[in-house]
Short mmCIF file of C-alpha atoms and ligand atoms in Angstrom, two decimals:
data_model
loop_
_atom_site.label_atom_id
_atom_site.label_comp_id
_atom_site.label_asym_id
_atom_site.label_seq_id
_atom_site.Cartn_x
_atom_site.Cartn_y
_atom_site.Cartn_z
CA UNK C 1 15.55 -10.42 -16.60
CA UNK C 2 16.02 -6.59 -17.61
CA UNK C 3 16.96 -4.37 -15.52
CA UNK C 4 14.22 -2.12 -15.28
CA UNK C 5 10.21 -3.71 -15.44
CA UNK C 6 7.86 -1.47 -16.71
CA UNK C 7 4.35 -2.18 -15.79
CA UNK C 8 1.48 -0.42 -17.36
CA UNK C 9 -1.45 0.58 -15.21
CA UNK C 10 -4.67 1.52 -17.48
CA UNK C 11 -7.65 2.60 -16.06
CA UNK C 12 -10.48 4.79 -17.63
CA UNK C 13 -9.13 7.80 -19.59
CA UNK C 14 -5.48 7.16 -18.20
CA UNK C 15 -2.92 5.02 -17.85
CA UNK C 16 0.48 5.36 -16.36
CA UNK C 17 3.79 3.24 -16.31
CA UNK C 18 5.39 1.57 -13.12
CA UNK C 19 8.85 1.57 -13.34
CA UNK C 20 11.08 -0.56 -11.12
CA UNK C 21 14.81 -0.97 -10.57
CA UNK C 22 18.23 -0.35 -9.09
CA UNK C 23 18.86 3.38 -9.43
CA UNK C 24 15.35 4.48 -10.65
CA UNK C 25 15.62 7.65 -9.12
CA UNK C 26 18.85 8.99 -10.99
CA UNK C 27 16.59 8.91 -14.49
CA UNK C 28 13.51 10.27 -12.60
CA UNK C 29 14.35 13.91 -13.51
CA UNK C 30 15.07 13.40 -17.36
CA UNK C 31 12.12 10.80 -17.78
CA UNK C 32 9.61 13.63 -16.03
CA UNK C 33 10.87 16.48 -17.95
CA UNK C 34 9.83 14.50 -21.02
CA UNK C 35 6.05 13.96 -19.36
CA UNK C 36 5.06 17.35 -18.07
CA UNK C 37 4.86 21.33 -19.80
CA UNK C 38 5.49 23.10 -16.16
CA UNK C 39 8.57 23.52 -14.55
CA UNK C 40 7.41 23.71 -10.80
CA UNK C 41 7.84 20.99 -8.81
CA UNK C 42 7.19 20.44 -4.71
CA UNK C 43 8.81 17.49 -3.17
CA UNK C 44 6.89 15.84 -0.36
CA UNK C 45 8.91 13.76 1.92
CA UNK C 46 9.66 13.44 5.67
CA UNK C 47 13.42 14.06 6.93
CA UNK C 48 14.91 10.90 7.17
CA UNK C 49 13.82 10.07 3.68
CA UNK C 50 14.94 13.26 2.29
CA UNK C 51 17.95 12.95 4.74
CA UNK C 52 18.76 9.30 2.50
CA UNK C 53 17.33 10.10 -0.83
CA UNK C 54 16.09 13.26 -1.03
CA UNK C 55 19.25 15.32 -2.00
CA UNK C 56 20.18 13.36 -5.41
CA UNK C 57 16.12 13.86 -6.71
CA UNK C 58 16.51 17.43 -5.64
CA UNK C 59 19.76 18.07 -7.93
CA UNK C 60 18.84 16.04 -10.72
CA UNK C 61 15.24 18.23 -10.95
CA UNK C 62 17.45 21.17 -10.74
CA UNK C 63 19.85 19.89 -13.16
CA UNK C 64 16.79 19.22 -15.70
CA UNK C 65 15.26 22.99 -15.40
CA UNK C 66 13.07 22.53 -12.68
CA UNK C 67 12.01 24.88 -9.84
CA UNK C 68 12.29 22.83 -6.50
CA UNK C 69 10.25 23.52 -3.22
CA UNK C 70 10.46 20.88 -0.63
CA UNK C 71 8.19 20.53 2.21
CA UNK C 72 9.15 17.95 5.22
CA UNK C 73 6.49 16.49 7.09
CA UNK C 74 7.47 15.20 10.23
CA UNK C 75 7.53 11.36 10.48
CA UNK C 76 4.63 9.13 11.15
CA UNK C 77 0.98 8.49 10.93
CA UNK C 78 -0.39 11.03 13.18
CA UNK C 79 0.80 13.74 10.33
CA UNK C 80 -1.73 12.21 7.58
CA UNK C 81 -3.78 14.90 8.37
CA UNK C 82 -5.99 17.91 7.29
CA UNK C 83 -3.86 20.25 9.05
CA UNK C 84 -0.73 18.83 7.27
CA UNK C 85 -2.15 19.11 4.10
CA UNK C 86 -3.54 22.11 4.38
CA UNK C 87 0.08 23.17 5.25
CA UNK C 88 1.19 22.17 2.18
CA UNK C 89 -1.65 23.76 0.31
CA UNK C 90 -0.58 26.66 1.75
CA UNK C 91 3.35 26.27 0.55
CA UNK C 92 2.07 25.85 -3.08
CA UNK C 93 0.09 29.03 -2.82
CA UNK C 94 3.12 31.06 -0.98
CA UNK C 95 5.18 29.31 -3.79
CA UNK C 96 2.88 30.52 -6.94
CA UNK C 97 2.56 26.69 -8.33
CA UNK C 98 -0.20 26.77 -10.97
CA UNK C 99 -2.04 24.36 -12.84
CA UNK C 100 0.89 22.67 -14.54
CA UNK C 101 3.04 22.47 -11.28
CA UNK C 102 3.51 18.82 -10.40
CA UNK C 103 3.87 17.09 -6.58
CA UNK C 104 6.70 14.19 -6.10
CA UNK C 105 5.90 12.18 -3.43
CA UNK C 106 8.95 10.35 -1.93
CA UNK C 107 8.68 8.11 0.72
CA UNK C 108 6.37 5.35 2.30
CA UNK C 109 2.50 5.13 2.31
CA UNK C 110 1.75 8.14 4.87
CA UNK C 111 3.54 10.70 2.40
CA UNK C 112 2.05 9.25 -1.06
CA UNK C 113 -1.28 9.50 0.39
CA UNK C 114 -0.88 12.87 2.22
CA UNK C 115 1.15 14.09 -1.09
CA UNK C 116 -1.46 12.51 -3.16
CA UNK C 117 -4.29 14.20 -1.24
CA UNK C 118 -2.99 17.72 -1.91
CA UNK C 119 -2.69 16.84 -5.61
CA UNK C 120 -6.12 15.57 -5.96
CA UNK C 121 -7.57 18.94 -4.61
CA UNK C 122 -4.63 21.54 -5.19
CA UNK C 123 -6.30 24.08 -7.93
CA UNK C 124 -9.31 20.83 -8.68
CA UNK C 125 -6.17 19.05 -9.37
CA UNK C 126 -2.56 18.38 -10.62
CA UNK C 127 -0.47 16.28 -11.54
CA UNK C 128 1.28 13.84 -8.96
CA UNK C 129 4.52 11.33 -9.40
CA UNK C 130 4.96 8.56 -7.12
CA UNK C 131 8.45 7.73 -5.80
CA UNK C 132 7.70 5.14 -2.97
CA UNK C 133 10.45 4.21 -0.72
CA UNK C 134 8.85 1.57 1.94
CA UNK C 135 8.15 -1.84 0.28
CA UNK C 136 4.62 -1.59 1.40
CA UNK C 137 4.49 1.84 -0.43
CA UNK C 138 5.89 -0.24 -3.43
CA UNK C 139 3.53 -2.90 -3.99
CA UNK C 140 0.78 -1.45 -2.63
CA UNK C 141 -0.24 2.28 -1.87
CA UNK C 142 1.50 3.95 -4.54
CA UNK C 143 -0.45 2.27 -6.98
CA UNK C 144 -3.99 2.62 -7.90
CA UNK C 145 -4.67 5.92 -7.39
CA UNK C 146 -6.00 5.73 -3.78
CA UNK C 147 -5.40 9.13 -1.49
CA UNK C 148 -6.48 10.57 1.74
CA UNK C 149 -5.83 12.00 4.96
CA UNK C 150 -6.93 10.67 8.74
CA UNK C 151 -9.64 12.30 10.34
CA UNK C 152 -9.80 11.90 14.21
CA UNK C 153 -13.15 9.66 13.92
CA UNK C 154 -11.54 7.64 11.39
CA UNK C 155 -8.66 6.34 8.94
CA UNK C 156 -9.03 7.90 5.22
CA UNK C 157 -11.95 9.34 5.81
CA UNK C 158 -11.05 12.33 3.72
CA UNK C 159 -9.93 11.33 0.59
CA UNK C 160 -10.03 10.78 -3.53
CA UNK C 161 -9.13 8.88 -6.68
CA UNK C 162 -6.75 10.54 -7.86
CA UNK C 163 -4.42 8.23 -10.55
CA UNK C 164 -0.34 9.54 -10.23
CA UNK C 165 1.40 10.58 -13.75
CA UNK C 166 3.85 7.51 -13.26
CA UNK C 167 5.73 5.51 -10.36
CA UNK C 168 9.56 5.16 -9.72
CA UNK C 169 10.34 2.78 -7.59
CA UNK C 170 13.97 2.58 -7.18
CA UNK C 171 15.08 -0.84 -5.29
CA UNK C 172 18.02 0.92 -3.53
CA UNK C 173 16.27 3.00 -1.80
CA UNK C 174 15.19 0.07 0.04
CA UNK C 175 18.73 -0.66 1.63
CA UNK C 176 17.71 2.26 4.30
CA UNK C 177 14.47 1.05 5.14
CA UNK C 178 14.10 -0.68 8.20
CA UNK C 179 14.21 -4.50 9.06
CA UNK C 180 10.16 -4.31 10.73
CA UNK C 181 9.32 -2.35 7.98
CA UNK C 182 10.41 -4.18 5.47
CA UNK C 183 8.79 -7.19 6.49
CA UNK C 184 5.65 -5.52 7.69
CA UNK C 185 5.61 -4.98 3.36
CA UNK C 186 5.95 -8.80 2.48
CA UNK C 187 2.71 -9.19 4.08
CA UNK C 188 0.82 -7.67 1.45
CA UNK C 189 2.74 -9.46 -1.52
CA UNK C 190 1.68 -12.98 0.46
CA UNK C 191 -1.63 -10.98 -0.32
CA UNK C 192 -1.54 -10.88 -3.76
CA UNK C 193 -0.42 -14.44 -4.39
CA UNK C 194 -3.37 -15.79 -2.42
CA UNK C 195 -6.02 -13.42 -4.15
CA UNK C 196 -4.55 -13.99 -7.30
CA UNK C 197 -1.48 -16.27 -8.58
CA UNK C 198 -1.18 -19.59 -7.01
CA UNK C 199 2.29 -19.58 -8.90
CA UNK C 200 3.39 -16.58 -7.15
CA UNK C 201 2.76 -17.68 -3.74
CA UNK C 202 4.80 -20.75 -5.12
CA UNK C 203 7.82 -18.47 -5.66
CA UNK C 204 7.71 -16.62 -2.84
CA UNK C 205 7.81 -20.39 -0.98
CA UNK C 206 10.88 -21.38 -2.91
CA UNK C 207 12.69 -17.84 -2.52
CA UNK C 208 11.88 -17.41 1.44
CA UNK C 209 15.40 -16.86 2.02
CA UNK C 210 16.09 -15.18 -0.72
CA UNK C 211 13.59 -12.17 -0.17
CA UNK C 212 15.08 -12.73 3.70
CA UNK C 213 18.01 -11.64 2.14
CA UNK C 214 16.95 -8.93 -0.57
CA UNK C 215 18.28 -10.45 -3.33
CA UNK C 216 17.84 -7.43 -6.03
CA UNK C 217 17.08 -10.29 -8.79
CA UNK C 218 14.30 -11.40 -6.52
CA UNK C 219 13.21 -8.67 -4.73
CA UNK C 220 12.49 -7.13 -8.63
CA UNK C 221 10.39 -9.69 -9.29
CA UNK C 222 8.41 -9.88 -5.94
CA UNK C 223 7.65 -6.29 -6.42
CA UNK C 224 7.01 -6.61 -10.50
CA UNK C 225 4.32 -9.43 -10.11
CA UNK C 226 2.82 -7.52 -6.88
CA UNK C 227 2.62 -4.13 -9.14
CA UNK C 228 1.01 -6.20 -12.54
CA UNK C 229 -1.41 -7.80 -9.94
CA UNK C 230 -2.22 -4.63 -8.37
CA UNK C 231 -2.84 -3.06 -11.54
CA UNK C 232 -4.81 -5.50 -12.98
CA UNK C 233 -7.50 -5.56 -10.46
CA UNK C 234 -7.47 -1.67 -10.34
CA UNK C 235 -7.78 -1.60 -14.41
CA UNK C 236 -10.70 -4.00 -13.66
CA UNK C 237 -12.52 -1.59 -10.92
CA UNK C 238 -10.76 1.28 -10.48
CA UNK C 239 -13.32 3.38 -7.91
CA UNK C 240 -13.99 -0.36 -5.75
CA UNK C 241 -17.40 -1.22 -7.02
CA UNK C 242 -16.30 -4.97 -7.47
CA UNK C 243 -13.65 -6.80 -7.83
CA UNK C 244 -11.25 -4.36 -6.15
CA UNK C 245 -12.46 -5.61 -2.81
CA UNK C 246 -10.55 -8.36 -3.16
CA UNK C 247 -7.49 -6.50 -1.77
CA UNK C 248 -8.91 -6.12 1.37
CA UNK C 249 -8.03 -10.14 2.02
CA UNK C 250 -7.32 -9.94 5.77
CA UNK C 251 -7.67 -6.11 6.25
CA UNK C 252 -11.45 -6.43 7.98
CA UNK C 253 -9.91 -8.49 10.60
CA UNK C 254 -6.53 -6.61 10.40
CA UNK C 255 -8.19 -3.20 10.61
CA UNK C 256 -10.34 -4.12 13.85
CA UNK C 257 -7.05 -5.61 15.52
CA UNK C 258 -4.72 -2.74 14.67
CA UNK C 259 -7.83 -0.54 16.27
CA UNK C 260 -8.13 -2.70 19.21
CA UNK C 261 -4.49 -1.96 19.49
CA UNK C 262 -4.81 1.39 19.36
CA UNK C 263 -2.23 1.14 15.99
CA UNK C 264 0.22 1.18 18.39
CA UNK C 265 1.12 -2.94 18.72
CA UNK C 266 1.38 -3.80 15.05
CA UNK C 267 2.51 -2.30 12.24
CA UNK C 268 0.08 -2.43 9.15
CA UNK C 269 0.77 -5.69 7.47
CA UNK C 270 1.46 -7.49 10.72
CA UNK C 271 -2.21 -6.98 11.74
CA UNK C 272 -2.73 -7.31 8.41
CA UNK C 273 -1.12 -11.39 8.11
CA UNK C 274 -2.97 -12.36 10.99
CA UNK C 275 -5.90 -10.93 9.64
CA UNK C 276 -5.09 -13.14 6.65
CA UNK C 277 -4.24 -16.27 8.88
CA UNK C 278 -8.19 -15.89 10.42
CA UNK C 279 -10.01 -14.84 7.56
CA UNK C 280 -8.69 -18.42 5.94
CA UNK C 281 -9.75 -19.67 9.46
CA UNK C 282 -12.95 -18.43 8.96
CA UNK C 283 -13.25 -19.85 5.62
CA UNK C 284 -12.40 -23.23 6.71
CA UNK C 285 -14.81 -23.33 9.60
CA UNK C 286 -17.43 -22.56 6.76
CA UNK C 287 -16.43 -25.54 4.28
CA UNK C 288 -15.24 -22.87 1.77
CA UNK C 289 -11.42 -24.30 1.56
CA UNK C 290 -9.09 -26.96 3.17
CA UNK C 291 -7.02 -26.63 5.65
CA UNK C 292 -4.16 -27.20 4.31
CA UNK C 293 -4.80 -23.67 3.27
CA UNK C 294 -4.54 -22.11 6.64
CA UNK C 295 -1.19 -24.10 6.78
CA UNK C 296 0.55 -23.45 3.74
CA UNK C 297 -0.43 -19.34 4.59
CA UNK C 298 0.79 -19.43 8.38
CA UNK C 299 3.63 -21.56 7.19
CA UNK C 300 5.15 -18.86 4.24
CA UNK C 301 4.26 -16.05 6.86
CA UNK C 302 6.22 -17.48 9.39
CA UNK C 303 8.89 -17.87 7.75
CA UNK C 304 9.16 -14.28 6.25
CA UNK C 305 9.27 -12.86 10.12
CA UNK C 306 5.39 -12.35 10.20
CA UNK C 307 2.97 -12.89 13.28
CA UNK C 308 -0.08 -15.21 12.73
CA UNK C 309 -1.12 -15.46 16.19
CA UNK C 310 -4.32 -13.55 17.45
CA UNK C 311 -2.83 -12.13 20.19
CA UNK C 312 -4.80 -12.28 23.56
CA UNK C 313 -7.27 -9.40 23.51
CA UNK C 314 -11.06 -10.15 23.85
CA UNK C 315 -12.57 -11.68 20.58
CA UNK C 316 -15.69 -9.24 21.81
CA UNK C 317 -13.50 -6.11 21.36
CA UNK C 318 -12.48 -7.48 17.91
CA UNK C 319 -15.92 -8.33 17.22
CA UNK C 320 -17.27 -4.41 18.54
CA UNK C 321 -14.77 -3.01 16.53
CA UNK C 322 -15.64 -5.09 13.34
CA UNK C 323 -19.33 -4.83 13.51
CA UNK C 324 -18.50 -0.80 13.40
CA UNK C 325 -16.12 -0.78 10.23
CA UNK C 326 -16.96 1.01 7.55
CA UNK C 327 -17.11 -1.69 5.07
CA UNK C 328 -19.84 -3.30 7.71
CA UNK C 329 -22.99 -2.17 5.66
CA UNK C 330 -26.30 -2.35 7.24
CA UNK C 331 -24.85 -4.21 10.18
CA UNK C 332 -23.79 -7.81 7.48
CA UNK C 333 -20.20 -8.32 8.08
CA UNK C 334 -18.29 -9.09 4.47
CA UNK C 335 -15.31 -10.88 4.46
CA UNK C 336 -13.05 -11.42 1.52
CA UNK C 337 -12.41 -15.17 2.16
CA UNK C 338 -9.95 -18.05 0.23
CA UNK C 339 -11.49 -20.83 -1.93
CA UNK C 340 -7.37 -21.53 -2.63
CA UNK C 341 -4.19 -20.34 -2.95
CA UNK C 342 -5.06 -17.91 -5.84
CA UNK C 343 -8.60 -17.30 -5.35
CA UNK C 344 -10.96 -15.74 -3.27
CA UNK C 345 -14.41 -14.98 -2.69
CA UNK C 346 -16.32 -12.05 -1.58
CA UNK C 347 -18.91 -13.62 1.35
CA UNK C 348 -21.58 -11.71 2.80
CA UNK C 349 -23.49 -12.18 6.09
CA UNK C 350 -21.01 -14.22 8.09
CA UNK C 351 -22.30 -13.56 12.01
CA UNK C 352 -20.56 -12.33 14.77
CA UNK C 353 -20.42 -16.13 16.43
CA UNK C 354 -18.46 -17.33 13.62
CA UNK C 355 -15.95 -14.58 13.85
CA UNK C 356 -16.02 -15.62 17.83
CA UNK C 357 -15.76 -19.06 17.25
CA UNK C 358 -12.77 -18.53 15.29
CA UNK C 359 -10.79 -16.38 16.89
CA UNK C 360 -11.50 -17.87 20.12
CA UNK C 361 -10.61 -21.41 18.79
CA UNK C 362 -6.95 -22.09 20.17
N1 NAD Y 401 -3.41 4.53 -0.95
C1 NAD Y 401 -3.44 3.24 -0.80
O1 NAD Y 401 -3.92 2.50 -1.67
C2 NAD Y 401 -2.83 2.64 0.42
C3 NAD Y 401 -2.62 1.26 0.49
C4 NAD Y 401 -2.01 0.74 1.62
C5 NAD Y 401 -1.61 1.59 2.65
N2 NAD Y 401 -1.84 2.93 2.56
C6 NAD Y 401 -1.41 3.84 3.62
O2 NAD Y 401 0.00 3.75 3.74
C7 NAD Y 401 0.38 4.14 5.05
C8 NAD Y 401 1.45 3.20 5.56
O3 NAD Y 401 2.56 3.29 4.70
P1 NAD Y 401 4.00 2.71 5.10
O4 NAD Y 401 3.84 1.36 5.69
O5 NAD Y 401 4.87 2.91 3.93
O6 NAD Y 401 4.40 3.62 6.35
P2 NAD Y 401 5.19 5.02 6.44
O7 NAD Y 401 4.95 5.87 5.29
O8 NAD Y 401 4.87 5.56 7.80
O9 NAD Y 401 6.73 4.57 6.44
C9 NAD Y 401 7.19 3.71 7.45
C10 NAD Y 401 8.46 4.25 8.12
O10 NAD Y 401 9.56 4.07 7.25
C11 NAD Y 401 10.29 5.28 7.09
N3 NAD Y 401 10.87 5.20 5.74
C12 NAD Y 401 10.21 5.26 4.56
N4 NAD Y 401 11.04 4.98 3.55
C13 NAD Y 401 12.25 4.76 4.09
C14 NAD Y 401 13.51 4.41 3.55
N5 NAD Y 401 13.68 4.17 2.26
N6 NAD Y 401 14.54 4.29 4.41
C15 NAD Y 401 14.38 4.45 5.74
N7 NAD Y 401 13.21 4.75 6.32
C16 NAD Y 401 12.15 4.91 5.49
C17 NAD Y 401 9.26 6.34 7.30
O11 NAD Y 401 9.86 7.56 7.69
C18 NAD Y 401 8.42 5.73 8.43
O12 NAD Y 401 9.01 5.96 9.68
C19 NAD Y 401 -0.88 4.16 5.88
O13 NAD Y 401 -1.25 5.50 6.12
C20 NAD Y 401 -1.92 3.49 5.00
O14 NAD Y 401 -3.21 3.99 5.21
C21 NAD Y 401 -2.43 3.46 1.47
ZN1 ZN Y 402 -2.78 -3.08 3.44
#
């Protein structure tokens, strides 16, 4: 296997390489000098990123003839917000970063969105380079093109499309992240194998212990076949007006649960596997797939560290909180829901009593 994948994501009027491997971020500053005119450059990170991996991108810009800002945000989900990014707006303007200036977003899903955000509206635009650093951030959020901040009556309410230049995703920065977090991640590659690639979710079987163990051969891989997945269904529908739905497998239910929750139980792709575990529920209970389905998903989860266990909270708090989601148009729930391991099915109208039903079923 080479050492570095590069995956090519092509959407209308742009398309931009994924590049994965060990030390990625030690040729980030030569490859970007050969991409962009301007010289300005903001890194967006939090401190304990920047405190692990922040330094070496920071000399290696210099060392290539850029002009560094950095601005920290402090850590966590509460700080995806308009103030924050107004902040940084505010940074870029006190900095004199024009058109051609460029924003480097280093770290997990809150900063690539909040980053993103900025670059999607900065000046009606700029350009913006992805340099994830939380597996999750990896496989998933840094990819596609997706941005936005919070807004107190709701999650990514303010946002855009707004496609990044490229993605580095350097595997070693990994070795920092923490154990929760890192398996909070494999929750959406179990995604993609289930939506997608039967044969995937056969690997990720066979290799349980190896991805236990971050085995760089196999972690490169995992995150390789998540990324070309990723970026095929984006190619396919890049602004969600089809297909793209599919990556919301398990996210209705996970949503409402880490709301319930008040996001302070689960971390994203914990709500988000036992979202997965009772959507396939729910498809079962409506003749759409086997069981053996819900098995062979609660089994791999399992093993990979992940809950699949609604916990105890009232199915009707689930259900009031589902019934209000934004993806709830004119009051007909949608679920994205398994036919098999490698393909699912967008269903409409499925009633609150099902949802019930399943969820209350022990
Ligand atoms: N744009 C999209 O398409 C998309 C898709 C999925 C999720 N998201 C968004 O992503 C966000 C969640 O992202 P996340 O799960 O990466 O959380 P996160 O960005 O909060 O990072 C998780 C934690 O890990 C720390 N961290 C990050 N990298 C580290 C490293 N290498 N070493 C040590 N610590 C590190 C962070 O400081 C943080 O405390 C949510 O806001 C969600 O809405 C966006
Ligand atoms: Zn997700």
């Amino acid at each position: 296997m080479p050492q570095v994948l590069n995956i090519k994501v092509k959407v209308p009027h742009r398309s931009y390489d994924i590049k994965i491997g060990g030390n990625i971020l030690a040729d980030f500053p030569h490859q970007l000098k050969q991409l962009v005119e301007g010289r300005q450059i903001i890194i967006v990170s939090n401190s304990i990123i920047y405190g692990y991996h922040g330094q070496q991108v920071k000399e290696g810009l210099i060392e290539h003839g850029f002009d560094v800002v950095t601005y920290l945000v402090p850590d966590g989900e509460e700080y995806k917000t308009w103030q924050e990014a107004e902040k940084i707006l505010t940074t870029l303007l006190e900095a004199g970063f024009n058109r051609d200036a460029v924003i480097a977003a280093l770290g997990g899903g809150v900063i690539g969105d909040l980053a993103g955000f900025v670059a999607s509206i900065y000046q009606r635009g700029i350009d913006l380079v992805q340099l994830p650093t939380t597996l999750l951030a990896q496989v998933d959020s840094s990819v596609g093109g997706k941005v936005a901040v919070n807004h107190p009556l709701g999650k990514n309410m303010i946002g855009a499309f707004h496609q990044p230049l490229g993605v580095w995703t350097d595997l070693r920065a990994l070795n920092t992240l923490p154990e929760r977090e890192w398996t909070a991640g494999l929750a959406e590659v179990v995604k993609y194998g289930v939506i997608w690639d039967e044969d995937f979710f056969d690997y990720l079987e066979k290799n349980v212990q190896n991805i236990k163990n971050r085995d760089l051969a196999v972690v490169r891989e995992v995150i390789g076949r998540s990324c070309q997945i990723k970026a095929e269904i984006v190619g396919q529908d890049e602004k969600e007006q089809g297909i793209r739905a599919v990556l919301n497998f398990g996210h209705t239910i996970g949503h409402a649960l880490e709301k319930v929750t008040e996001y302070k139980v689960y971390r994203h792709g914990e709500a988000v596997a036992i979202g997965m575990v009772c959507a396939a529920k729910v498809a079962v209970y409506l003749e759409l797939c086997s069981v053996q389905i819900v098995e062979r998903l609660e089994s791999l989860l399992k093993k990979l560290g992940l809950p699949v266990e609604m916990p105890n909270v009232s199915s009707d708090l689930i259900l009031g909180s589902l019934y209000l989601d934004k993806k709830v148009k004119k009051k007909e729930l949608v679920l994205i829901l398994p036919r098999r391991i490698g393909q699912v099915e967008i269903i409409r109208g499925i009633t609150p009593q099902t949802i019930k039903d399943c969820i209350d079923r022990p």
